[in-house]
PDB file of C-alpha atoms and ligand atoms in Angstrom:
ATOM      1  CA  UNK A 133      86.915 -22.134  16.817  1.00 60.00           C
ATOM      2  CA  UNK A 134      86.653 -25.839  17.541  1.00 69.00           C
ATOM      3  CA  UNK A 135      86.020 -27.941  14.439  1.00 80.00           C
ATOM      4  CA  UNK A 136      86.155 -31.481  15.836  1.00 91.00           C
ATOM      5  CA  UNK A 137      84.321 -32.714  18.888  1.00 96.00           C
ATOM      6  CA  UNK A 138      85.277 -35.900  20.663  1.00 97.00           C
ATOM      7  CA  UNK A 139      82.088 -37.738  21.538  1.00 98.00           C
ATOM      8  CA  UNK A 140      81.864 -40.815  23.721  1.00 98.00           C
ATOM      9  CA  UNK A 141      78.878 -42.962  22.847  1.00 98.00           C
ATOM     10  CA  UNK A 142      77.397 -45.681  20.696  1.00 98.00           C
ATOM     11  CA  UNK A 143      75.798 -45.910  17.274  1.00 97.00           C
ATOM     12  CA  UNK A 144      72.536 -47.057  18.866  1.00 98.00           C
ATOM     13  CA  UNK A 145      71.871 -44.437  21.562  1.00 98.00           C
ATOM     14  CA  UNK A 146      69.068 -41.990  20.692  1.00 98.00           C
ATOM     15  CA  UNK A 147      70.697 -39.297  22.842  1.00 98.00           C
ATOM     16  CA  UNK A 148      74.027 -39.677  21.044  1.00 98.00           C
ATOM     17  CA  UNK A 149      72.279 -39.576  17.669  1.00 98.00           C
ATOM     18  CA  UNK A 150      70.667 -36.237  18.457  1.00 98.00           C
ATOM     19  CA  UNK A 151      74.047 -34.755  19.220  1.00 98.00           C
ATOM     20  CA  UNK A 152      75.590 -36.220  16.070  1.00 98.00           C
ATOM     21  CA  UNK A 153      72.854 -34.751  13.875  1.00 98.00           C
ATOM     22  CA  UNK A 154      73.056 -31.297  15.483  1.00 98.00           C
ATOM     23  CA  UNK A 155      76.861 -31.317  15.198  1.00 98.00           C
ATOM     24  CA  UNK A 156      76.686 -32.323  11.534  1.00 98.00           C
ATOM     25  CA  UNK A 157      74.130 -29.618  10.794  1.00 98.00           C
ATOM     26  CA  UNK A 158      76.347 -27.010  12.447  1.00 97.00           C
ATOM     27  CA  UNK A 159      79.493 -28.109  10.632  1.00 96.00           C
ATOM     28  CA  UNK A 160      81.211 -29.653  13.650  1.00 96.00           C
ATOM     29  CA  UNK A 161      83.055 -32.842  12.878  1.00 96.00           C
ATOM     30  CA  UNK A 162      82.516 -35.648  15.378  1.00 97.00           C
ATOM     31  CA  UNK A 163      85.167 -38.084  16.485  1.00 97.00           C
ATOM     32  CA  UNK A 164      82.955 -40.830  17.885  1.00 98.00           C
ATOM     33  CA  UNK A 165      84.671 -43.029  20.449  1.00 98.00           C
ATOM     34  CA  UNK A 166      82.588 -46.136  20.951  1.00 98.00           C
ATOM     35  CA  UNK A 167      81.757 -46.931  24.539  1.00 98.00           C
ATOM     36  CA  UNK A 168      80.740 -50.402  23.369  1.00 96.00           C
ATOM     37  CA  UNK A 169      84.475 -51.120  23.280  1.00 96.00           C
ATOM     38  CA  UNK A 170      86.632 -51.494  26.386  1.00 97.00           C
ATOM     39  CA  UNK A 171      88.816 -48.426  25.737  1.00 97.00           C
ATOM     40  CA  UNK A 172      85.797 -46.138  25.216  1.00 98.00           C
ATOM     41  CA  UNK A 173      84.011 -47.582  28.251  1.00 98.00           C
ATOM     42  CA  UNK A 174      87.106 -46.981  30.379  1.00 98.00           C
ATOM     43  CA  UNK A 175      87.371 -43.400  29.124  1.00 98.00           C
ATOM     44  CA  UNK A 176      83.690 -42.829  29.938  1.00 98.00           C
ATOM     45  CA  UNK A 177      84.249 -44.087  33.481  1.00 98.00           C
ATOM     46  CA  UNK A 178      87.288 -41.849  33.806  1.00 98.00           C
ATOM     47  CA  UNK A 179      85.612 -38.628  32.654  1.00 97.00           C
ATOM     48  CA  UNK A 180      82.020 -38.919  33.898  1.00 98.00           C
ATOM     49  CA  UNK A 181      80.706 -39.896  37.326  1.00 98.00           C
ATOM     50  CA  UNK A 182      77.281 -40.467  35.722  1.00 98.00           C
ATOM     51  CA  UNK A 183      78.463 -43.027  33.198  1.00 97.00           C
ATOM     52  CA  UNK A 184      75.699 -42.263  30.693  1.00 98.00           C
ATOM     53  CA  UNK A 185      76.243 -41.399  27.064  1.00 98.00           C
ATOM     54  CA  UNK A 186      76.767 -39.041  25.362  1.00 98.00           C
ATOM     55  CA  UNK A 187      79.712 -37.237  26.886  1.00 98.00           C
ATOM     56  CA  UNK A 188      81.644 -34.741  24.769  1.00 98.00           C
ATOM     57  CA  UNK A 189      84.917 -32.897  24.977  1.00 97.00           C
ATOM     58  CA  UNK A 190      84.440 -29.312  23.879  1.00 93.00           C
ATOM     59  CA  UNK A 191      87.313 -26.852  23.950  1.00 88.00           C
ATOM     60  CA  UNK A 192      89.131 -28.981  26.503  1.00 91.00           C
ATOM     61  CA  UNK A 193      86.118 -29.392  28.803  1.00 94.00           C
ATOM     62  CA  UNK A 194      84.082 -32.552  29.262  1.00 97.00           C
ATOM     63  CA  UNK A 195      80.325 -32.048  29.144  1.00 97.00           C
ATOM     64  CA  UNK A 196      77.808 -34.663  30.254  1.00 97.00           C
ATOM     65  CA  UNK A 197      74.311 -34.952  28.866  1.00 98.00           C
ATOM     66  CA  UNK A 198      72.969 -34.498  25.337  1.00 98.00           C
ATOM     67  CA  UNK A 199      70.954 -31.413  26.281  1.00 98.00           C
ATOM     68  CA  UNK A 200      74.014 -29.621  27.620  1.00 98.00           C
ATOM     69  CA  UNK A 201      76.189 -30.618  24.664  1.00 98.00           C
ATOM     70  CA  UNK A 202      73.517 -29.400  22.236  1.00 98.00           C
ATOM     71  CA  UNK A 203      73.143 -26.210  24.257  1.00 97.00           C
ATOM     72  CA  UNK A 204      76.868 -25.604  23.870  1.00 97.00           C
ATOM     73  CA  UNK A 205      76.770 -26.306  20.132  1.00 97.00           C
ATOM     74  CA  UNK A 206      73.784 -24.065  19.398  1.00 98.00           C
ATOM     75  CA  UNK A 207      74.980 -21.290  21.717  1.00 97.00           C
ATOM     76  CA  UNK A 208      78.333 -21.137  19.962  1.00 95.00           C
ATOM     77  CA  UNK A 209      77.230 -21.900  16.385  1.00 96.00           C
ATOM     78  CA  UNK A 210      73.540 -21.110  16.000  1.00 97.00           C
ATOM     79  CA  UNK A 211      70.867 -23.524  14.768  1.00 98.00           C
ATOM     80  CA  UNK A 212      71.816 -24.113  11.123  1.00 97.00           C
ATOM     81  CA  UNK A 213      69.017 -25.924   9.347  1.00 96.00           C
ATOM     82  CA  UNK A 214      67.221 -26.766  12.597  1.00 98.00           C
ATOM     83  CA  UNK A 215      64.333 -24.462  13.434  1.00 98.00           C
ATOM     84  CA  UNK A 216      65.342 -22.400  16.472  1.00 97.00           C
ATOM     85  CA  UNK A 217      63.098 -22.791  19.542  1.00 96.00           C
ATOM     86  CA  UNK A 218      59.765 -21.119  18.837  1.00 92.00           C
ATOM     87  CA  UNK A 219      58.793 -20.983  22.455  1.00 95.00           C
ATOM     88  CA  UNK A 220      61.519 -21.916  24.897  1.00 94.00           C
ATOM     89  CA  UNK A 221      59.117 -23.254  27.518  1.00 97.00           C
ATOM     90  CA  UNK A 222      56.947 -25.265  25.115  1.00 97.00           C
ATOM     91  CA  UNK A 223      60.084 -26.823  23.653  1.00 97.00           C
ATOM     92  CA  UNK A 224      61.394 -27.597  27.145  1.00 97.00           C
ATOM     93  CA  UNK A 225      58.157 -29.437  27.947  1.00 98.00           C
ATOM     94  CA  UNK A 226      58.308 -31.376  24.685  1.00 98.00           C
ATOM     95  CA  UNK A 227      61.935 -32.368  25.258  1.00 98.00           C
ATOM     96  CA  UNK A 228      61.297 -33.354  28.859  1.00 98.00           C
ATOM     97  CA  UNK A 229      58.361 -35.500  27.757  1.00 98.00           C
ATOM     98  CA  UNK A 230      60.399 -37.192  25.004  1.00 98.00           C
ATOM     99  CA  UNK A 231      63.300 -37.766  27.402  1.00 98.00           C
ATOM    100  CA  UNK A 232      60.962 -39.251  30.021  1.00 98.00           C
ATOM    101  CA  UNK A 233      59.463 -41.594  27.416  1.00 98.00           C
ATOM    102  CA  UNK A 234      62.969 -42.619  26.424  1.00 98.00           C
ATOM    103  CA  UNK A 235      64.013 -43.151  30.016  1.00 98.00           C
ATOM    104  CA  UNK A 236      61.018 -45.407  30.627  1.00 98.00           C
ATOM    105  CA  UNK A 237      61.519 -47.402  27.440  1.00 98.00           C
ATOM    106  CA  UNK A 238      65.264 -47.676  28.156  1.00 98.00           C
ATOM    107  CA  UNK A 239      64.429 -49.095  31.578  1.00 98.00           C
ATOM    108  CA  UNK A 240      62.108 -51.610  29.900  1.00 97.00           C
ATOM    109  CA  UNK A 241      64.884 -52.567  27.497  1.00 97.00           C
ATOM    110  CA  UNK A 242      67.566 -52.919  30.219  1.00 97.00           C
ATOM    111  CA  UNK A 243      65.175 -54.899  32.415  1.00 97.00           C
ATOM    112  CA  UNK A 244      64.252 -57.310  29.613  1.00 96.00           C
ATOM    113  CA  UNK A 245      67.917 -57.727  28.643  1.00 96.00           C
ATOM    114  CA  UNK A 246      68.917 -58.590  32.219  1.00 96.00           C
ATOM    115  CA  UNK A 247      65.919 -60.811  32.998  1.00 95.00           C
ATOM    116  CA  UNK A 248      63.524 -61.718  30.197  1.00 91.00           C
ATOM    117  CA  UNK A 249      60.653 -62.667  32.530  1.00 94.00           C
ATOM    118  CA  UNK A 250      60.092 -59.218  33.960  1.00 94.00           C
ATOM    119  CA  UNK A 251      57.429 -57.747  31.646  1.00 93.00           C
ATOM    120  CA  UNK A 252      54.632 -58.269  34.195  1.00 94.00           C
ATOM    121  CA  UNK A 253      56.438 -56.558  37.083  1.00 97.00           C
ATOM    122  CA  UNK A 254      54.615 -53.480  38.417  1.00 97.00           C
ATOM    123  CA  UNK A 255      57.783 -51.494  37.696  1.00 97.00           C
ATOM    124  CA  UNK A 256      57.647 -52.489  34.011  1.00 97.00           C
ATOM    125  CA  UNK A 257      53.926 -51.800  33.892  1.00 97.00           C
ATOM    126  CA  UNK A 258      54.504 -48.280  35.234  1.00 98.00           C
ATOM    127  CA  UNK A 259      57.134 -47.589  32.581  1.00 98.00           C
ATOM    128  CA  UNK A 260      54.746 -48.740  29.823  1.00 97.00           C
ATOM    129  CA  UNK A 261      51.945 -46.608  31.231  1.00 98.00           C
ATOM    130  CA  UNK A 262      54.170 -43.547  31.349  1.00 98.00           C
ATOM    131  CA  UNK A 263      55.359 -44.104  27.770  1.00 98.00           C
ATOM    132  CA  UNK A 264      51.776 -44.609  26.578  1.00 97.00           C
ATOM    133  CA  UNK A 265      50.622 -41.380  28.219  1.00 97.00           C
ATOM    134  CA  UNK A 266      53.571 -39.417  26.874  1.00 98.00           C
ATOM    135  CA  UNK A 267      53.231 -40.660  23.297  1.00 97.00           C
ATOM    136  CA  UNK A 268      49.508 -39.847  23.313  1.00 96.00           C
ATOM    137  CA  UNK A 269      50.371 -36.344  24.547  1.00 97.00           C
ATOM    138  CA  UNK A 270      53.014 -36.007  21.821  1.00 97.00           C
ATOM    139  CA  UNK A 271      50.418 -37.046  19.232  1.00 97.00           C
ATOM    140  CA  UNK A 272      48.248 -34.199  20.474  1.00 97.00           C
ATOM    141  CA  UNK A 273      51.236 -31.860  20.222  1.00 98.00           C
ATOM    142  CA  UNK A 274      51.433 -32.768  16.518  1.00 97.00           C
ATOM    143  CA  UNK A 275      47.722 -32.043  16.045  1.00 97.00           C
ATOM    144  CA  UNK A 276      48.079 -28.722  17.838  1.00 97.00           C
ATOM    145  CA  UNK A 277      51.126 -27.668  15.825  1.00 97.00           C
ATOM    146  CA  UNK A 278      53.681 -27.696  18.639  1.00 97.00           C
ATOM    147  CA  UNK A 279      55.574 -30.437  16.825  1.00 98.00           C
ATOM    148  CA  UNK A 280      55.909 -29.551  13.162  1.00 97.00           C
ATOM    149  CA  UNK A 281      57.044 -31.365  10.065  1.00 98.00           C
ATOM    150  CA  UNK A 282      57.233 -28.071   8.168  1.00 97.00           C
ATOM    151  CA  UNK A 283      60.149 -26.725  10.201  1.00 95.00           C
ATOM    152  CA  UNK A 284      61.766 -29.417  12.300  1.00 98.00           C
ATOM    153  CA  UNK A 285      63.825 -28.302  15.283  1.00 98.00           C
ATOM    154  CA  UNK A 286      65.277 -30.050  18.316  1.00 98.00           C
ATOM    155  CA  UNK A 287      61.977 -31.479  19.679  1.00 98.00           C
ATOM    156  CA  UNK A 288      61.148 -33.060  16.305  1.00 98.00           C
ATOM    157  CA  UNK A 289      64.679 -34.450  15.987  1.00 98.00           C
ATOM    158  CA  UNK A 290      64.536 -35.832  19.527  1.00 98.00           C
ATOM    159  CA  UNK A 291      61.188 -37.467  18.741  1.00 98.00           C
ATOM    160  CA  UNK A 292      62.508 -39.110  15.585  1.00 98.00           C
ATOM    161  CA  UNK A 293      65.594 -40.426  17.393  1.00 98.00           C
ATOM    162  CA  UNK A 294      63.377 -41.803  20.170  1.00 98.00           C
ATOM    163  CA  UNK A 295      60.969 -43.529  17.758  1.00 97.00           C
ATOM    164  CA  UNK A 296      63.789 -45.072  15.709  1.00 97.00           C
ATOM    165  CA  UNK A 297      65.545 -46.370  18.814  1.00 98.00           C
ATOM    166  CA  UNK A 298      62.317 -47.818  20.211  1.00 97.00           C
ATOM    167  CA  UNK A 299      61.661 -49.592  16.903  1.00 96.00           C
ATOM    168  CA  UNK A 300      65.276 -50.785  16.651  1.00 97.00           C
ATOM    169  CA  UNK A 301      65.147 -52.342  20.127  1.00 97.00           C
ATOM    170  CA  UNK A 302      61.477 -53.284  19.985  1.00 95.00           C
ATOM    171  CA  UNK A 303      61.293 -51.633  23.380  1.00 95.00           C
ATOM    172  CA  UNK A 304      57.696 -50.445  23.134  1.00 95.00           C
ATOM    173  CA  UNK A 305      54.804 -50.416  20.665  1.00 93.00           C
ATOM    174  CA  UNK A 306      54.196 -47.003  19.121  1.00 90.00           C
ATOM    175  CA  UNK A 307      52.223 -48.314  16.123  1.00 90.00           C
ATOM    176  CA  UNK A 308      49.024 -46.526  17.142  1.00 88.00           C
ATOM    177  CA  UNK A 309      50.740 -43.162  16.707  1.00 89.00           C
ATOM    178  CA  UNK A 310      53.181 -43.826  13.882  1.00 91.00           C
ATOM    179  CA  UNK A 311      50.863 -42.306  11.243  1.00 93.00           C
ATOM    180  CA  UNK A 312      50.663 -39.107  13.292  1.00 95.00           C
ATOM    181  CA  UNK A 313      54.447 -38.885  13.443  1.00 97.00           C
ATOM    182  CA  UNK A 314      55.032 -39.920   9.808  1.00 97.00           C
ATOM    183  CA  UNK A 315      55.255 -36.382   8.330  1.00 98.00           C
ATOM    184  CA  UNK A 316      57.938 -35.430  10.864  1.00 98.00           C
ATOM    185  CA  UNK A 317      59.833 -38.607  10.034  1.00 97.00           C
ATOM    186  CA  UNK A 318      59.545 -37.911   6.303  1.00 97.00           C
ATOM    187  CA  UNK A 319      60.789 -34.326   6.714  1.00 98.00           C
ATOM    188  CA  UNK A 320      63.809 -35.304   8.768  1.00 98.00           C
ATOM    189  CA  UNK A 321      64.700 -38.295   6.621  1.00 98.00           C
ATOM    190  CA  UNK A 322      65.532 -35.837   3.854  1.00 97.00           C
ATOM    191  CA  UNK A 323      68.563 -34.800   5.900  1.00 98.00           C
ATOM    192  CA  UNK A 324      71.724 -36.829   5.140  1.00 98.00           C
ATOM    193  CA  UNK A 325      72.831 -36.343   8.778  1.00 98.00           C
ATOM    194  CA  UNK A 326      69.673 -38.124   9.954  1.00 98.00           C
ATOM    195  CA  UNK A 327      70.007 -40.987   7.464  1.00 98.00           C
ATOM    196  CA  UNK A 328      73.697 -41.466   8.241  1.00 98.00           C
ATOM    197  CA  UNK A 329      73.053 -41.905  11.959  1.00 98.00           C
ATOM    198  CA  UNK A 330      70.267 -44.482  11.958  1.00 98.00           C
ATOM    199  CA  UNK A 331      70.684 -46.921  14.857  1.00 97.00           C
ATOM    200  CA  UNK A 332      72.919 -49.826  14.038  1.00 91.00           C
ATOM    201  CA  UNK A 333      74.897 -52.256  16.117  1.00 81.00           C
TER     202      UNK A 333
HETATM  203  N1  LIG B 543      69.962 -37.266  30.203  1.00 57.93           N
HETATM  204  C1  LIG B 543      70.943 -38.022  29.468  1.00 57.93           C
HETATM  205  C2  LIG B 543      70.424 -39.430  29.222  1.00 57.93           C
HETATM  206  C3  LIG B 543      71.451 -40.275  28.525  1.00 57.93           C
HETATM  207  C4  LIG B 543      71.138 -41.782  28.613  1.00 57.93           C
HETATM  208  O1  LIG B 543      70.243 -42.232  29.337  1.00 57.93           O
HETATM  209  N2  LIG B 543      71.913 -42.571  27.879  1.00 57.93           N
HETATM  210  C5  LIG B 543      71.789 -44.005  27.936  1.00 57.93           C
HETATM  211  C6  LIG B 543      72.052 -44.656  26.591  1.00 57.93           C
HETATM  212  S1  LIG B 543      70.863 -44.288  25.392  1.00 57.93           S
HETATM  213  C7  LIG B 543      72.839 -44.563  28.879  1.00 57.93           C
HETATM  214  O2  LIG B 543      73.988 -44.162  28.848  1.00 57.93           O
HETATM  215  N3  LIG B 543      72.448 -45.513  29.734  1.00 57.93           N
HETATM  216  C8  LIG B 543      73.368 -46.213  30.564  1.00 57.93           C
HETATM  217  C9  LIG B 543      72.812 -46.429  31.927  1.00 57.93           C
HETATM  218  O3  LIG B 543      71.693 -45.987  32.216  1.00 57.93           O
HETATM  219  O4  LIG B 543      73.536 -47.037  32.716  1.00 57.93           O
HETATM  220  C10 LIG B 543      71.258 -37.295  28.144  1.00 57.93           C
HETATM  221  O5  LIG B 543      70.385 -36.595  27.632  1.00 57.93           O
HETATM  222  O6  LIG B 543      72.401 -37.384  27.666  1.00 57.93           O
END
């Protein structure tokens, strides 16, 4: 069985971090090829028409998208220390919400990086509104026990990676909800794989 996975990505991406943590928890070694460098960027262009990270090579096949890579890892190796999905459909909704919040905040970050004077654009406003709505909904999911500090699984890990990236890039203000998410953060920060993959760059 495969022991090392080649992973194209960066040390800042929240999607790449998720994959790195899951791989570490399942005992799969990761050979991270940085797409911040020219060689990694060229390889990404060569293997993926989408051009987004992460992309992984698993048993000789290139897989795009963190969700698919994680699906492959957990299908072949189980969940390890991560709590397995409690309800597949609830988890899918949580992950889709977290991914949509990330997509909106990534757009805000890319927009600001390209042109600093764009914060008032209706497009930027819509992304902030979507992120606000989603984070409020995620706060409710904590209150209702769908997101749990007691047994963190993929949705909790995805949330932590999203929050850390947002803070790292100052892409959006989540302060109003940080206390709600603090127990999940504290639980996951006990994992060496989570600490070792904090965004840096
Ligand atoms: N659905 C994808 C999203 C990945 C994604 O958006 N990655 C960002 C970096 S964090 C990216 O590559 N963005 C480059 C771009 O949008 O051009 C996944 O889960 O892997």
